[in-house]
Coordinates of C-alpha atoms and ligand atoms in Angstrom, one line a residue:
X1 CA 35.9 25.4 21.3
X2 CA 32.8 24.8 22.6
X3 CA 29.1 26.3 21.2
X4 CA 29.0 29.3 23.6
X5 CA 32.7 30.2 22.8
X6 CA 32.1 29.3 18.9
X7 CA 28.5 31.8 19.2
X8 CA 30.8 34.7 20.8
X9 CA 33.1 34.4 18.1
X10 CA 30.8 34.3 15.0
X11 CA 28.6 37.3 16.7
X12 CA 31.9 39.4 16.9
X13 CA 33.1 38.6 13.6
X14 CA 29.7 39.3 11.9
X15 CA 27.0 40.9 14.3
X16 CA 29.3 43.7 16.1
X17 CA 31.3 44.6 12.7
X18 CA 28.0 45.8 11.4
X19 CA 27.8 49.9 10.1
X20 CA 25.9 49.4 7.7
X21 CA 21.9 48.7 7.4
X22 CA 21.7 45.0 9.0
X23 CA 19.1 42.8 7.1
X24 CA 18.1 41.1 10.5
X25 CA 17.0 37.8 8.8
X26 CA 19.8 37.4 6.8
X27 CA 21.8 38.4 9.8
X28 CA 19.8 35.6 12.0
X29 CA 20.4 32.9 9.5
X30 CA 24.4 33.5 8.4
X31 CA 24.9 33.6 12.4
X32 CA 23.0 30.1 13.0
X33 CA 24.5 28.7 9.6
X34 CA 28.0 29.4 10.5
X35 CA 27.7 28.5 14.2
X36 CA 26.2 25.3 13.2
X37 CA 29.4 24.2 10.5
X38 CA 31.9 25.7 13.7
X39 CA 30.3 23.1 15.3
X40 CA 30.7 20.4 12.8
X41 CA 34.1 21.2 12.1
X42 CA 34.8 20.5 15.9
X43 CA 32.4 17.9 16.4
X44 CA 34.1 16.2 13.2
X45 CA 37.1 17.5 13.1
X46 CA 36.7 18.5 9.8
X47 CA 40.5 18.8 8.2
X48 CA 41.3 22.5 6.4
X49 CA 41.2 20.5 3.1
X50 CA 38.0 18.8 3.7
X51 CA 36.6 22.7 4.5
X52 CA 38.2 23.4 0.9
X53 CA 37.3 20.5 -1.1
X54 CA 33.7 21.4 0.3
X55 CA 33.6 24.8 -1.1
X56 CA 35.4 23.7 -4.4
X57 CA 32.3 21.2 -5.0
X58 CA 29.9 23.9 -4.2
X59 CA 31.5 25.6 -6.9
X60 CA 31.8 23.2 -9.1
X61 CA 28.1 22.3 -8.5
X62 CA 27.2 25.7 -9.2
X63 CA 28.8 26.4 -12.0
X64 CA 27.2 23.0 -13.7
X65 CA 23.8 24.6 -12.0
X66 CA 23.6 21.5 -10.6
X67 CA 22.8 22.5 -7.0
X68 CA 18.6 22.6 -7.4
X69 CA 19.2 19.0 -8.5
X70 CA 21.4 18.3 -5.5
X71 CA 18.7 19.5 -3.2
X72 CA 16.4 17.3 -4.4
X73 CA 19.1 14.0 -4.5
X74 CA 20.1 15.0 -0.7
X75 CA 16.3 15.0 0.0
X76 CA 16.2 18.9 0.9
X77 CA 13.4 19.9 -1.7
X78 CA 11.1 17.0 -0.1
X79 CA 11.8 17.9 3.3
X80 CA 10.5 20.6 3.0
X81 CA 7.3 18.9 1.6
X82 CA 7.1 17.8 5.1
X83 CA 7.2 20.3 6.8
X84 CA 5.0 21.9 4.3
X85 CA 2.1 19.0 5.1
X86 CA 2.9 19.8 8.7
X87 CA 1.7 23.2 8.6
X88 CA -1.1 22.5 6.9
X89 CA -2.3 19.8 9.2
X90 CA -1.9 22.4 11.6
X91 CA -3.8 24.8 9.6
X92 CA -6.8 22.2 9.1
X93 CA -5.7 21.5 6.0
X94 CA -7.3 18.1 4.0
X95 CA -8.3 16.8 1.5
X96 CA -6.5 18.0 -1.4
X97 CA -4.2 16.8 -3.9
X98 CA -0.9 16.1 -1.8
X99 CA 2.1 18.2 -3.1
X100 CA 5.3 16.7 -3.9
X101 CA 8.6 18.5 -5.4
X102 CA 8.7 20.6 -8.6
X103 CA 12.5 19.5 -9.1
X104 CA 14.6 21.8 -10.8
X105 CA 13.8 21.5 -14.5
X106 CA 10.5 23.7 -14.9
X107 CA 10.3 26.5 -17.6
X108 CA 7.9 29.3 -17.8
X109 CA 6.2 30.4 -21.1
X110 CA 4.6 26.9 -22.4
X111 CA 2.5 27.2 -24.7
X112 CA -1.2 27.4 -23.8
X113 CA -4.3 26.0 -24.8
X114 CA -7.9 24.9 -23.4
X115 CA -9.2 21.8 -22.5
X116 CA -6.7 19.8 -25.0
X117 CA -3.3 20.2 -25.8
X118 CA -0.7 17.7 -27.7
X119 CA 2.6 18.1 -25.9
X120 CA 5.0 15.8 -27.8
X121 CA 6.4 17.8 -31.1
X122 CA 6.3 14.0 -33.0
X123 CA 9.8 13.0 -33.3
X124 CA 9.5 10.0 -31.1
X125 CA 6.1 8.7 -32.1
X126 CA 7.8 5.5 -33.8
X127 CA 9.7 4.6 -31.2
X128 CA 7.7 5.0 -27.4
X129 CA 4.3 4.8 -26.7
X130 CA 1.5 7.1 -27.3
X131 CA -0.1 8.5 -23.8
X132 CA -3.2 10.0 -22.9
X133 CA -3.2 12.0 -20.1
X134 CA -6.3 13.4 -18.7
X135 CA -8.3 14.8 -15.3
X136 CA -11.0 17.0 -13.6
X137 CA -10.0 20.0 -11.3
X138 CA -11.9 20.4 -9.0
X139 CA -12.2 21.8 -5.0
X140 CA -12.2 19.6 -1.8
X141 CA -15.9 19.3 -2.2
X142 CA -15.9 17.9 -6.0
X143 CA -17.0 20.9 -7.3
X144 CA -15.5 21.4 -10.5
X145 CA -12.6 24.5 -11.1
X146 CA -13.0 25.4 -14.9
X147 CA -10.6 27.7 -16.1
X148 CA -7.6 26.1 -13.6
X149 CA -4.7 26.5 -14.9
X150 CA -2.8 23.0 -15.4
X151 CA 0.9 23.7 -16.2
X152 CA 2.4 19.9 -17.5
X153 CA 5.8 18.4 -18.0
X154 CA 7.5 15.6 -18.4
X155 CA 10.9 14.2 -20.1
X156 CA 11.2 12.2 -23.4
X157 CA 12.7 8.4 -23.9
X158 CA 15.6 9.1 -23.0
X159 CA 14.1 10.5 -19.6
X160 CA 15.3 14.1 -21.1
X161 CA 13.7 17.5 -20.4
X162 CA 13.0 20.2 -23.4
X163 CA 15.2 23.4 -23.2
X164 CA 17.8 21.5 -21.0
X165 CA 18.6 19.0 -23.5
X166 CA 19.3 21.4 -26.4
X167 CA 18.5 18.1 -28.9
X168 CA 15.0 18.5 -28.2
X169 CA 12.4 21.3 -29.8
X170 CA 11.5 24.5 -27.6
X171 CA 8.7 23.6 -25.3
X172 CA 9.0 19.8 -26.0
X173 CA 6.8 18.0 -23.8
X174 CA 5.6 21.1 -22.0
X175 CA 2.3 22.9 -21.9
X176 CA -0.2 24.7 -20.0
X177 CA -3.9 23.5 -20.4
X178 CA -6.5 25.7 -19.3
X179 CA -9.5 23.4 -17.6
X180 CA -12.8 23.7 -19.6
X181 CA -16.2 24.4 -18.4
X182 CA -16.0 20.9 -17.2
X183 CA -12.6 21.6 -15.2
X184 CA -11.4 18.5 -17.6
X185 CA -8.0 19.3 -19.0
X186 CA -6.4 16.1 -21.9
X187 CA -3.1 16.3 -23.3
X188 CA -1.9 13.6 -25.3
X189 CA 2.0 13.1 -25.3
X190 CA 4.3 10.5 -25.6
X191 CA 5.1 7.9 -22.1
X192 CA 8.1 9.5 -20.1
X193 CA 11.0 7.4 -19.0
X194 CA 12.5 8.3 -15.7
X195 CA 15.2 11.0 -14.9
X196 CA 18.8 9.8 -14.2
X197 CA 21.8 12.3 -12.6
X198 CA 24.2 12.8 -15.5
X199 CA 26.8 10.7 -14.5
X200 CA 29.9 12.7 -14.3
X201 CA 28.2 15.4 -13.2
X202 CA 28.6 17.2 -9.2
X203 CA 25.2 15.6 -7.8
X204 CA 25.8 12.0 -9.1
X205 CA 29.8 12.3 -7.4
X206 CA 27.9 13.5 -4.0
X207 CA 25.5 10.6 -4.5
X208 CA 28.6 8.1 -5.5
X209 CA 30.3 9.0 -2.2
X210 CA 27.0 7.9 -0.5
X211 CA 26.8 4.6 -2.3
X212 CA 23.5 6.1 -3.9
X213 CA 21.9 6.1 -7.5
X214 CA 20.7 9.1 -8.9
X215 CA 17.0 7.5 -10.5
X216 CA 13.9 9.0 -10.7
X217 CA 11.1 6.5 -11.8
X218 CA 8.7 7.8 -14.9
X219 CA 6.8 10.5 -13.9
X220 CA 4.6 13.8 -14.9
X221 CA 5.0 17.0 -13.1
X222 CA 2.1 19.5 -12.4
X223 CA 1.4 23.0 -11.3
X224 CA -2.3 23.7 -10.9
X225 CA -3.6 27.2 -10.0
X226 CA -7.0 29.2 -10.1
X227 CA -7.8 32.1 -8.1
X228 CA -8.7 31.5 -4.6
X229 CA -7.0 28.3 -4.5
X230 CA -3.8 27.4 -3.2
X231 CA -1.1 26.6 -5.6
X232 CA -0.5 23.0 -5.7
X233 CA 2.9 21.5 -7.1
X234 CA 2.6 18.3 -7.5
X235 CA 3.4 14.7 -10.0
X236 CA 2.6 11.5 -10.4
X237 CA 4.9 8.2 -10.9
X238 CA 3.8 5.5 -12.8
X239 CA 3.3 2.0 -11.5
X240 CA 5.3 -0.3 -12.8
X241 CA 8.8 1.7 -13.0
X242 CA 11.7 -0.1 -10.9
X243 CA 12.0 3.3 -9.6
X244 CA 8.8 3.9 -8.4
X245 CA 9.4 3.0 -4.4
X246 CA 13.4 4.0 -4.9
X247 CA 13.5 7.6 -6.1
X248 CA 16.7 9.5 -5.5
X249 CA 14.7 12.3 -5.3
X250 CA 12.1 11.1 -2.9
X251 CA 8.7 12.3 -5.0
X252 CA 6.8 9.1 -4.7
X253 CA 3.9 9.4 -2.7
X254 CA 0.7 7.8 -1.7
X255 CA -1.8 9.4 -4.1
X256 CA 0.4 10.2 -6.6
X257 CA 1.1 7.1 -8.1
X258 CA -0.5 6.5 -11.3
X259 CA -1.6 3.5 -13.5
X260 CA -0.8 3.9 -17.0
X261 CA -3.7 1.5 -18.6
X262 CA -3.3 0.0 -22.5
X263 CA -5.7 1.1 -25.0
X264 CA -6.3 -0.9 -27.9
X265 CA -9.4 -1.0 -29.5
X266 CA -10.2 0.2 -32.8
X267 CA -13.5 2.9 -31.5
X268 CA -10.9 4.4 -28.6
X269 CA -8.3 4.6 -31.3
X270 CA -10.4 6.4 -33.7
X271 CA -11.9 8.4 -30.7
X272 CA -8.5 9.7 -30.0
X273 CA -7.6 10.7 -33.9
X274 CA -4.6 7.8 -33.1
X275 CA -4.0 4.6 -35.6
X276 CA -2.0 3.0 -32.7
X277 CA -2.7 1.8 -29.6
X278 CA -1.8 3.7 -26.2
X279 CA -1.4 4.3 -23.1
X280 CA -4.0 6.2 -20.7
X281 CA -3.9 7.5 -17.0
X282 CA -6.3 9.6 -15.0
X283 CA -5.2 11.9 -12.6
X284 CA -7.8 14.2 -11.3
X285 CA -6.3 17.1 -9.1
X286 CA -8.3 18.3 -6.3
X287 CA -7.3 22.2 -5.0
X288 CA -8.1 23.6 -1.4
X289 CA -9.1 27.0 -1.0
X290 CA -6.5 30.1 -0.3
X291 CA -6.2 30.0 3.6
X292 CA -4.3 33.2 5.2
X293 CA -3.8 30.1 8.1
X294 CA -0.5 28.4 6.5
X295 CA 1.9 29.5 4.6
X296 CA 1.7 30.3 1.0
X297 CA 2.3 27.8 -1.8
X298 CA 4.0 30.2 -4.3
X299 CA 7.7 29.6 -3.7
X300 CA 9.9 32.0 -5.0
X301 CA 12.8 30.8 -6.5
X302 CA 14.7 31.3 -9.8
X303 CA 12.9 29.3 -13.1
X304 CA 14.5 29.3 -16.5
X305 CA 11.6 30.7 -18.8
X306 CA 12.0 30.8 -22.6
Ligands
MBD401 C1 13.8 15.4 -12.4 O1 13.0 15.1 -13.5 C2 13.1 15.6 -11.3 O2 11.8 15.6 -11.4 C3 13.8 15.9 -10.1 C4 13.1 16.1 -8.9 C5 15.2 15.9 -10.1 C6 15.8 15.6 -11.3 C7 15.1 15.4 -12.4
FE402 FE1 11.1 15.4 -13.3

């Protein structure tokens, strides 16, 4: 078949059986979808059980809620950072903190403190490095936010996230800090180690098939948010991870790669309240104001909260 005769047939399938109340976006977007996998099932000549196995690993992937992390491996989620960036070049848009992904392992309800919060719950103090994590909020002119809200999280030694990894203590390694009068937020936590697929799970098979790993380098995720402002979502990846330019998930950007510096003198030590030496990076996050110009930077989508 060819496109016009493949349109003709989806629209009488699913545009002329309507009698009911059409949702005319959803309508728009089922009609392109499946006229666009027609087409790739002739341009490929994609078999009946290549159509199935398809839909079994969809299931399969859902069913391990794996598909938020497949969107990131196949480079969806940071697509549409791009196109993101586009629109707000074409809004006038500069200056500010560049976004990059939120991934799929965020959860609402951290607990919340100002100006300083400790996220790690301890356990791992012997065995990974101490890290001091701290920045100013401010706007595009350096004026400072205080009060912006700085939501933080990251994943343990074994690059693990809290309340998906059922070993680790509710709310592990998450927090929100609430800027102070200075817009200068500090948590001190433990260093991350970087994400990797689980290995027999639905993502890490696609990625297989592609001759792709499925590594993230080490890395610290942010949402930062005051009123006015425009919601950024943002991390950064620390220099020096063999993952940093190589992330399956594509996060890594100029500007959001950080430098994790040693600590070891005895008055920083004792500054800190720490009687080891650590780590320290700065990353200062800089917000732009709300702008009815491009569009918004609250996504909807569905976030575990516990
Ligand atoms: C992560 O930690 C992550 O940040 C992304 C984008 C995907 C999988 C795990
Ligand atoms: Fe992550």
């Amino acid at each position: 078949m060819n496109r016009q005769e493949i349109d003709q047939l989806v629209k009488q399938m699913n545009v002329d059986t309507a009698t009911g109340p059409v949702d005319t976006r959803v309508q728009q977007i089922v009609v392109r979808l499946l006229g666009d996998l027609f087409q790739a099932i002739e341009d490929l000549d994609i078999s009946q059980t290549e159509l199935w196995k398809g839909l079994e690993y969809f299931t399969d992937a859902g069913q391990a809620n794996e598909l938020g992390l497949l969107a990131a491996g196949l480079g969806l989620e940071h697509y549409l950072d791009l196109r993101a960036d586009e629109a707000d070049a074409k809004a006038g848009i500069t200056g500010c903190t560049p976004r990059t992904i939120e991934g799929p392992l965020y959860v609402a309800g951290a607990p919340e403190s100002v100006g300083f919060a400790r996220m790690d719950d301890g356990t791992e103090s012997d065995k990974i490095d101490t890290l001091f994590i701290e920045g100013t909020v401010t706007d595009t002119d350096g004026n400072v936010i205080q009060g912006a809200k700085v939501e933080v999280w990251h994943a343990n030694s074994l690059g693990n996230y809290s309340f998906f990894d059922k070993s680790q203590s509710d709310f592990n390694l998450r927090r929100t800090i609430i800027a102070d009068n200075a817009g200068h937020y500090v948590a001190q936590t433990t260093m991350p180690v970087g994400y990797g697929c689980p290995p027999e799970g639905t993502t890490q098979a696609v990625l297989n098939k592609l001759g792709r790993h499925g590594n993230r380098p080490s890395h610290v995720h942010y949402f930062v948010s005051a009123p006015g402002y425009r919601k950024l979502t943002t991390q950064f990846n620390i220099e020096g991870d063999q993952y940093l330019w190589d992330d399956f998930a594509f996060a890594t950007r100029e500007g959001l790669v950080a430098t994790a510096t040693d600590v070891n003198d005895a008055e920083a030590m004792a500054k800190r309240n720490v009687d080891k030496p650590f780590k320290h990076i700065t990353f200062n996050v800089e917000l732009v104001k709300e702008s009815a110009q491009a569009p918004t930077t609250e996504i909807d989508r569905r976030r575990v909260s516990a």
